[in-house]
Coordinates of C-alpha atoms in Angstrom, one line a residue:
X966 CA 130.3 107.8 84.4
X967 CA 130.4 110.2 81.8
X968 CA 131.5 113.7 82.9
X969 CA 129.2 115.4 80.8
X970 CA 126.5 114.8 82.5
X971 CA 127.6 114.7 86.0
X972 CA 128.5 118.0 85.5
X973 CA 125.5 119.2 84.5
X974 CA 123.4 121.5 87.1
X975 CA 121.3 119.5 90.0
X976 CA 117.8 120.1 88.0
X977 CA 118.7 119.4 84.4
X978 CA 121.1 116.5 85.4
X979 CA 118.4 114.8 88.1
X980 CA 115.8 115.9 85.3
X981 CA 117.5 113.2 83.3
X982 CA 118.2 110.7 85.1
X983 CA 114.9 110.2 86.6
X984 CA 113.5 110.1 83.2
X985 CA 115.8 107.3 81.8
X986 CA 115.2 105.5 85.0
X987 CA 111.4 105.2 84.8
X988 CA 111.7 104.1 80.9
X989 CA 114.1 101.4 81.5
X990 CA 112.8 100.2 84.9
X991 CA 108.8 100.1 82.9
X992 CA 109.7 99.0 79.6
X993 CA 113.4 97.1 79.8
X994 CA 116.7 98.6 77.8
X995 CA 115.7 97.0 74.0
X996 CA 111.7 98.7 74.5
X997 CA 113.1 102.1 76.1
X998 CA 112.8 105.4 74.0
X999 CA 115.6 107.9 74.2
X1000 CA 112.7 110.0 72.5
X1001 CA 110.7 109.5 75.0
X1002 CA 113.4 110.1 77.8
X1003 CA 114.8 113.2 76.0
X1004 CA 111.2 114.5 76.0
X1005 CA 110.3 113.5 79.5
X1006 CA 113.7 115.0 81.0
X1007 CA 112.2 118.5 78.7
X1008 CA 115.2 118.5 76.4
X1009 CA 116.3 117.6 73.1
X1010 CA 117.6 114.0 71.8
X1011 CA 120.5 115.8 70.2
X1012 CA 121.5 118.0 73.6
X1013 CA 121.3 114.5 75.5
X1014 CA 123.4 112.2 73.4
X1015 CA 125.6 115.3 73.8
X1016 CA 126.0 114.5 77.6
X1017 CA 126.1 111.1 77.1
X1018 CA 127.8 108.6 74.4
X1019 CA 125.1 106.6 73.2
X1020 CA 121.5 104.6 75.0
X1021 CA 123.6 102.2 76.5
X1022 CA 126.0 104.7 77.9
X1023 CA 123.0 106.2 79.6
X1024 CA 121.9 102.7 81.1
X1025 CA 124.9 102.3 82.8
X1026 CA 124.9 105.9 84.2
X1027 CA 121.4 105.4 85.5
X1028 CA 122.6 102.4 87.4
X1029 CA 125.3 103.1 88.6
X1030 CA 124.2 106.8 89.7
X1031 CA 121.2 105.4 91.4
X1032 CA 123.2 102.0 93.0
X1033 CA 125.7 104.6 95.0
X1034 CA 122.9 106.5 95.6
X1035 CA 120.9 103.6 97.2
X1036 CA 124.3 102.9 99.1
X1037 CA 124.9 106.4 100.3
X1038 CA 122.0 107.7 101.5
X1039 CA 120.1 104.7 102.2
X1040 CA 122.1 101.6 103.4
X1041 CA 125.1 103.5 105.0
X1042 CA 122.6 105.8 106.9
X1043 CA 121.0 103.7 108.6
X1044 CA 121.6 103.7 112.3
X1045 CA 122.1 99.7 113.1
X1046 CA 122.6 100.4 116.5
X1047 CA 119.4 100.7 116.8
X1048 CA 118.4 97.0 118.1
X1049 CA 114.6 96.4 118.4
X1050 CA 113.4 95.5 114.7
X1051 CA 110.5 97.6 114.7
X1052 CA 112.4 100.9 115.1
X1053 CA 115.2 100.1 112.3
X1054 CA 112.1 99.4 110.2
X1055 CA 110.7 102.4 111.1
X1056 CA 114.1 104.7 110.2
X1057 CA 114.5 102.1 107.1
X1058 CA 111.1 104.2 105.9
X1059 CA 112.0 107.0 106.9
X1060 CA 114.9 107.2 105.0
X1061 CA 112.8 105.6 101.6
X1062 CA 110.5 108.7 101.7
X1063 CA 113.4 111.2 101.6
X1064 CA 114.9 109.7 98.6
X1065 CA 111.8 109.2 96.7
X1066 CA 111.0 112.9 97.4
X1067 CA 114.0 113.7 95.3
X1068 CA 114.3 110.4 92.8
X1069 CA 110.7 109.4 92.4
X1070 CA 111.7 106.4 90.3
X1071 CA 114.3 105.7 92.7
X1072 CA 113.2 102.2 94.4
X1073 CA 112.6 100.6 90.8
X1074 CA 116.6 100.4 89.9
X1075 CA 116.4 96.7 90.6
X1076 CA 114.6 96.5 87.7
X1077 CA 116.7 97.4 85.1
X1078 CA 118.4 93.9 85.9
X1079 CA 115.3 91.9 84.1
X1080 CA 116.0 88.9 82.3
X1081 CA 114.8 90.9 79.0
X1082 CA 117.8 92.9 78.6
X1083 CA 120.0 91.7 76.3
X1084 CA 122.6 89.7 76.7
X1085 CA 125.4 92.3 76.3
X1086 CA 123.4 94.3 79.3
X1087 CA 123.1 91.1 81.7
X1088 CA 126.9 90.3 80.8
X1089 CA 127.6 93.7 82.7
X1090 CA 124.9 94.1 85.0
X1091 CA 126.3 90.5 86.3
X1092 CA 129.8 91.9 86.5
X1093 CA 128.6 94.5 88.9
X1094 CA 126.5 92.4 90.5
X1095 CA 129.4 90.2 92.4
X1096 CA 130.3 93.9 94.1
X1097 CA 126.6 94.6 95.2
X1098 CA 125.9 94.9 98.6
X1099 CA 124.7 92.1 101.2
X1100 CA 120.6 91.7 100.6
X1101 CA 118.3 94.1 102.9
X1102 CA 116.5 90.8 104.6
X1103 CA 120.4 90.2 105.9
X1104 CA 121.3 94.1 106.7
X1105 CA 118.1 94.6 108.6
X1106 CA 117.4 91.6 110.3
X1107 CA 121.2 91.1 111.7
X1108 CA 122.1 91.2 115.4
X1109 CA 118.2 92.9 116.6
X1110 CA 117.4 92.3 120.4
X1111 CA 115.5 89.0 120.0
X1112 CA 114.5 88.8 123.7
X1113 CA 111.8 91.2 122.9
X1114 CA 110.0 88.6 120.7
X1115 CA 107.2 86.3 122.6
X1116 CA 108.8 83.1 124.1
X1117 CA 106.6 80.7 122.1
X1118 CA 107.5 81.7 118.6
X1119 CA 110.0 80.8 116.1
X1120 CA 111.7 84.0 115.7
X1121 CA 113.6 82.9 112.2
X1122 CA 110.1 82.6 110.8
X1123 CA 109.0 85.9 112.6
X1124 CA 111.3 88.1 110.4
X1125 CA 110.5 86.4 107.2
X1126 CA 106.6 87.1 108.1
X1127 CA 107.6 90.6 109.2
X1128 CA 109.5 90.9 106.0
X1129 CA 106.6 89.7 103.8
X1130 CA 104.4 92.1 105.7
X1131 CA 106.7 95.6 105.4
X1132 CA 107.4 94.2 101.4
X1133 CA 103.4 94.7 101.0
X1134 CA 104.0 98.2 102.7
X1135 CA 106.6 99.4 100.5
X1136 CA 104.9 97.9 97.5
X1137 CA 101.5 100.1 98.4
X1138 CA 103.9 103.1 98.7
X1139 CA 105.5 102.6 95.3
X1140 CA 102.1 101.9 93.9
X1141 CA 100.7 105.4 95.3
X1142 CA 104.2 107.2 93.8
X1143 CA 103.3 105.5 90.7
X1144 CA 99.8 106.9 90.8
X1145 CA 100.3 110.2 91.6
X1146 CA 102.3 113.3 91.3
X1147 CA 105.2 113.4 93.8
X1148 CA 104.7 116.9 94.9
X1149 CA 100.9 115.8 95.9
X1150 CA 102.0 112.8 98.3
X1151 CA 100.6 113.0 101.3
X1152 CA 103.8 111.8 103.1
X1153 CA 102.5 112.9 106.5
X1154 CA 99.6 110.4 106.2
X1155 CA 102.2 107.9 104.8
X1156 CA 104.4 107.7 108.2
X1157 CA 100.7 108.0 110.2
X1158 CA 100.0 104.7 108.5
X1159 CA 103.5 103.3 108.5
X1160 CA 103.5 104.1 112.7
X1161 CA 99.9 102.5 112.9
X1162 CA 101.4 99.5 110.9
X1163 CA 104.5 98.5 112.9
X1164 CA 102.8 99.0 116.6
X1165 CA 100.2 96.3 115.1
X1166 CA 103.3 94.0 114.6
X1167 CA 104.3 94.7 117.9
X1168 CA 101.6 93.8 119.3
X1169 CA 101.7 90.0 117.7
X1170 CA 105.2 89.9 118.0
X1171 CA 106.8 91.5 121.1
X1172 CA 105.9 90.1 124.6

């Protein structure tokens, strides 16, 4: 990663990157505006490409600052210890909400791997790829206590539907991030429904 930037102070340098993260992740690398980014971060074009080589130096910042990011305070947080399914869910949440209090745009980075990008881009993006970490579904669904699950059911299809079912969670809470401001979240009233959610699986799942 560039120096530059990396050096800069918390606000100006996360003021930045979540800026160029929500115009790539909405309107793909060949669409994006470093205008618009340079406006939205609150400083000039000139004083960015200062920090940073070029547009697709930035790109490559954003992902990669926000891919260790994911890793460090997200995957390699979570307690896996933790057996019943329902609880690691629960933490898995828990965890998403403190991120996106700080990167708002944080949980669209997988975006910025869309078949629009051009091919110089996905040439990269696939480089790094091969080094990304093993899928969520296989991270949170590996070695849970399975005895709690009603005898009757096929438990490899249980975690897919449970899957499908916290997707459609998450999806909602990106959707009300997207809608409004970050600072007027109601984040108590999003673990309130999050709790109400999971003890409603448990009920159809667990014995």
């Amino acid at each position: 990663m560039p120096i530059k930037l990396l050096e800069l102070e918390t606000q100006r340098r996360d003021a930045i990157l979540n800026a160029a993260l929500k115009e790539f992740a909405i309107k793909g690398y060949n669409e994006a505006s470093t205008n618009v980014i340079a406006k939205e971060a609150g400083i000039s074009k000139g004083l960015m490409f200062h920090y940073v080589k070029s547009k697709k130096d930035l790109f490559f910042v954003v992902y990669d600052y926000f891919t260790e990011m994911m890793n460090r305070e997200y995957f390699e947080l979570m307690n896996y210890d933790e057996k019943d399914i329902f609880e690691r869910l629960r933490q898995s949440y828990l965890l998403q909400l403190e991120l996106i209090k700080k990167y708002p745009c944080i949980f669209e980075v997988n975006k910025l791997s869309a078949d629009s990008n051009p091919d110089e881009i996905k040439k990269e993006l696939a480089k790094k790829y091969k080094n990304k970490q093993i899928s969520c579904f296989e991270r949170m669904f590996d070695l849970i206590d399975e005895s709690k699950f009603k005898d009757s059911l096929d438990i490899g299809k249980c975690k897919h539907f449970i899957l499908w079912s916290n997707i459609g969670f998450t999806n909602q809470i990106l959707e009300e991030a997207r809608n409004f401001q970050y600072d007027k979240l109601d984040y108590d009233s999003i673990v309130e429904k999050l709790d109400e959610n999971l003890q409603e699986l448990r009920k159809i799942f667990y014995k």
